[in-house]
Amino acid sequence: MAERTARVSDVVMSRAALAEAELPLYAGLPLERVRLIVSAELAAEAQAALLAADAIGFDTESKPTFLKGEVSTGPHLVQLATDTHAYLFPIARAGDHTVLRAILESATVLKVGFGLGNDRSALKSRLGITLGKVLDLGETLRGPGHKGTVGAKVAVAHFFGQKLQKSKKTGTSNWANRNLTERQLLYAANDAHVALQLYRAWLSSEGLTG
């Protein structure tokens, strides 16, 4: 147990060094493996693939707020990923959230992501969805005795020896837009997909099988 704790804590302890390192870029999913769920048929496809998995990557995006006291109306996009594909659910266009609810509230499929506290509360308050069986890697990887959480960038550098590029401009773009750009689709898809890949890498490093 002591050895396992030390390995996980190393992720936090090496933040500064990892930030300075010259690393190859993390490729991520290509656009052809990203599904924007805008029909009942696509929702059924996503449900079948996601509920068949042991674990899926999870994240949400919301239109940013800029005014003091402005309350977010997000999430505006929910991202879920298997090992091979990402499925993006635009909240405003989905209408019926039955499929999304079935996946997110599942007690058998593990949802893996980073910094999921806000996602959990926003889904509950806006959509009445209570997340079931969730693992926040940001908390898991920080190790005992450390404050804060580990981010995906640091984790990618630690486990893969690669650099995860995250555009601030894209991250703070309007996720409530009806027509998302390719940059938005890829950004959102890989936020969810990379979490799952890091979960797999963490399991392997710990000698676990899931």
Coordinates of C-alpha atoms in Angstrom, one line a residue:
M1 CA 0.0 0.0 0.0
A2 CA 2.9 2.4 0.8
E3 CA 4.4 1.9 -2.6
R4 CA 1.1 2.5 -4.3
T5 CA 0.5 5.8 -2.4
A6 CA 4.0 7.0 -3.3
R7 CA 3.4 6.4 -7.0
V8 CA 0.1 8.3 -7.0
S9 CA 1.6 11.2 -5.0
D10 CA 4.4 11.5 -7.5
V11 CA 1.9 13.0 -10.0
V12 CA 1.4 16.0 -7.7
M13 CA 5.0 16.4 -6.7
S14 CA 6.2 16.6 -10.3
R15 CA 3.9 19.4 -11.4
A16 CA 6.5 22.0 -11.9
A17 CA 8.9 19.7 -13.7
L18 CA 6.2 18.4 -16.0
A19 CA 5.2 22.0 -16.9
E20 CA 8.7 22.8 -18.0
A21 CA 9.3 19.7 -20.0
E22 CA 9.4 19.6 -23.8
L23 CA 7.1 16.8 -24.6
P24 CA 5.4 15.4 -27.8
L25 CA 1.8 16.3 -28.3
Y26 CA -1.0 14.1 -27.1
A27 CA -2.9 13.2 -30.3
G28 CA -6.4 12.4 -28.9
L29 CA -9.4 11.3 -30.9
P30 CA -9.9 12.3 -34.5
L31 CA -13.1 14.0 -35.6
E32 CA -14.5 11.0 -37.4
R33 CA -14.7 9.2 -34.0
V34 CA -16.8 12.0 -32.4
R35 CA -20.6 11.6 -32.5
L36 CA -22.8 14.7 -31.9
I37 CA -26.1 13.3 -30.5
V38 CA -28.8 15.2 -32.3
S39 CA -31.3 12.4 -33.1
A40 CA -33.1 9.5 -31.4
E41 CA -31.1 7.1 -33.6
L42 CA -27.8 8.5 -32.5
A43 CA -28.9 8.5 -28.9
A44 CA -29.8 4.8 -29.1
E45 CA -26.3 4.1 -30.7
A46 CA -24.6 6.0 -27.9
Q47 CA -26.6 4.3 -25.2
A48 CA -25.8 0.9 -26.4
A49 CA -22.1 1.6 -26.7
L50 CA -21.8 3.5 -23.4
L51 CA -23.8 1.1 -21.2
A52 CA -21.8 -1.9 -22.6
A53 CA -18.6 -0.4 -21.3
D54 CA -17.1 -1.1 -17.8
A55 CA -16.0 2.6 -17.6
I56 CA -16.5 5.7 -19.7
G57 CA -14.9 9.1 -19.7
F58 CA -17.1 12.0 -18.6
D59 CA -17.1 15.8 -18.6
T60 CA -19.4 18.7 -19.3
E61 CA -19.1 22.2 -20.9
S62 CA -21.0 25.3 -20.1
K63 CA -21.3 28.7 -21.7
P64 CA -19.0 31.0 -19.6
T65 CA -20.4 33.7 -17.4
F66 CA -18.7 37.1 -17.4
L67 CA -20.9 39.4 -15.3
K68 CA -20.7 39.7 -11.5
G69 CA -23.6 37.8 -10.0
E70 CA -24.5 36.1 -13.3
V71 CA -25.7 32.5 -12.8
S72 CA -24.6 29.8 -15.2
T73 CA -27.3 28.0 -17.1
G74 CA -25.1 25.1 -17.9
P75 CA -24.2 22.4 -18.5
H76 CA -24.8 23.0 -22.2
L77 CA -22.9 20.0 -23.4
V78 CA -22.3 16.6 -21.8
Q79 CA -19.4 14.5 -23.1
L80 CA -19.1 10.7 -22.7
A81 CA -16.5 8.5 -24.2
T82 CA -15.6 4.8 -24.7
D83 CA -12.1 3.7 -25.6
T84 CA -12.8 4.3 -29.3
H85 CA -15.5 7.0 -29.6
A86 CA -16.8 10.1 -27.9
Y87 CA -20.5 11.0 -27.7
L88 CA -21.5 14.6 -27.2
F89 CA -25.0 15.5 -25.9
P90 CA -26.0 19.1 -26.5
I91 CA -28.5 19.8 -23.8
A92 CA -30.5 22.4 -25.6
R93 CA -31.0 20.2 -28.7
A94 CA -31.6 16.9 -26.8
G95 CA -35.1 17.6 -25.6
D96 CA -35.7 14.3 -23.9
H97 CA -32.9 13.4 -21.5
T98 CA -34.0 9.8 -20.9
V99 CA -30.9 8.3 -22.6
L100 CA -28.5 10.6 -20.9
R101 CA -30.2 10.0 -17.5
A102 CA -29.9 6.2 -18.0
I103 CA -26.2 6.4 -18.7
L104 CA -25.2 8.9 -16.0
E105 CA -27.3 7.3 -13.3
S106 CA -26.2 3.8 -14.1
A107 CA -24.8 2.0 -11.0
T108 CA -22.8 -0.5 -13.2
V109 CA -20.9 1.8 -15.6
L110 CA -18.1 3.9 -13.9
K111 CA -18.0 7.5 -15.0
V112 CA -14.4 8.9 -14.9
G113 CA -13.3 12.5 -15.1
F114 CA -11.5 15.4 -13.5
G115 CA -12.9 18.0 -11.2
L116 CA -16.5 16.6 -11.2
G117 CA -17.9 18.5 -8.2
N118 CA -19.4 21.3 -10.3
D119 CA -20.6 18.8 -12.9
R120 CA -22.4 16.8 -10.3
S121 CA -24.3 19.7 -8.8
A122 CA -25.1 21.3 -12.2
L123 CA -26.6 18.1 -13.6
K124 CA -28.7 17.7 -10.4
S125 CA -30.0 21.3 -10.3
R126 CA -30.7 21.7 -14.0
L127 CA -31.6 18.3 -15.3
G128 CA -32.5 16.4 -12.1
I129 CA -29.8 13.8 -12.9
T130 CA -28.0 12.2 -10.0
L131 CA -24.6 10.8 -11.0
G132 CA -24.1 7.2 -10.1
K133 CA -20.7 5.4 -9.8
V134 CA -18.3 8.2 -10.4
L135 CA -14.5 8.4 -10.0
D136 CA -12.8 11.9 -9.9
L137 CA -9.3 11.2 -11.0
G138 CA -8.2 14.7 -10.0
E139 CA -8.8 13.7 -6.4
T140 CA -7.6 10.1 -6.7
L141 CA -4.3 11.0 -8.2
R142 CA -3.3 13.8 -5.7
G143 CA -2.4 11.3 -3.0
P144 CA -2.9 11.7 0.8
G145 CA -1.6 14.8 2.5
H146 CA -1.9 17.0 -0.7
K147 CA -4.3 19.8 -1.2
G148 CA -6.1 20.6 -4.5
T149 CA -6.5 18.2 -7.3
V150 CA -4.4 16.9 -10.2
G151 CA -5.4 18.1 -13.7
A152 CA -5.5 16.2 -17.0
K153 CA -2.5 18.1 -18.4
V154 CA -0.2 16.9 -15.5
A155 CA -1.6 13.4 -15.6
V156 CA -1.0 13.1 -19.4
A157 CA 2.5 14.2 -18.9
H158 CA 3.1 11.8 -16.0
F159 CA 1.5 8.7 -17.5
F160 CA 2.1 9.2 -21.2
G161 CA 5.1 11.5 -21.4
Q162 CA 3.1 13.8 -23.7
K163 CA 1.6 17.3 -23.7
L164 CA -2.1 17.8 -23.6
Q165 CA -3.0 21.0 -25.5
K166 CA -6.1 22.8 -24.2
S167 CA -7.0 26.0 -25.9
K168 CA -8.3 28.6 -23.4
K169 CA -10.1 30.4 -26.2
T170 CA -12.0 27.2 -27.1
G171 CA -12.5 26.2 -23.5
T172 CA -14.2 29.6 -22.8
S173 CA -16.2 29.7 -26.0
N174 CA -20.0 29.6 -26.3
W175 CA -21.0 26.0 -25.6
A176 CA -24.7 26.9 -25.9
N177 CA -24.3 27.6 -29.7
R178 CA -26.6 25.4 -31.7
N179 CA -23.8 24.7 -34.2
L180 CA -20.5 23.9 -32.5
T181 CA -17.3 24.3 -34.4
E182 CA -14.9 21.4 -35.2
R183 CA -12.5 22.9 -32.6
Q184 CA -15.2 22.7 -29.9
L185 CA -16.2 19.2 -30.9
L186 CA -12.6 17.9 -30.6
Y187 CA -11.9 19.9 -27.4
A188 CA -15.0 18.5 -25.7
A189 CA -14.6 14.9 -27.0
N190 CA -11.0 14.7 -25.8
D191 CA -11.7 16.1 -22.4
A192 CA -13.9 13.0 -21.8
H193 CA -11.8 10.5 -23.8
V194 CA -8.4 11.4 -22.2
A195 CA -9.9 10.9 -18.7
L196 CA -10.8 7.3 -19.6
Q197 CA -7.3 6.7 -21.1
L198 CA -5.7 8.1 -18.0
Y199 CA -7.9 5.8 -15.8
R200 CA -6.7 2.8 -17.8
A201 CA -3.1 3.9 -17.4
W202 CA -3.6 4.5 -13.7
L203 CA -5.1 1.0 -13.3
S204 CA -2.2 -0.5 -15.1
S205 CA 0.4 1.4 -13.0
E206 CA -1.3 0.2 -9.8
G207 CA -1.5 -3.4 -11.0
L208 CA -5.3 -3.3 -11.0
T209 CA -7.6 -4.7 -13.7
G210 CA -10.7 -2.6 -13.1

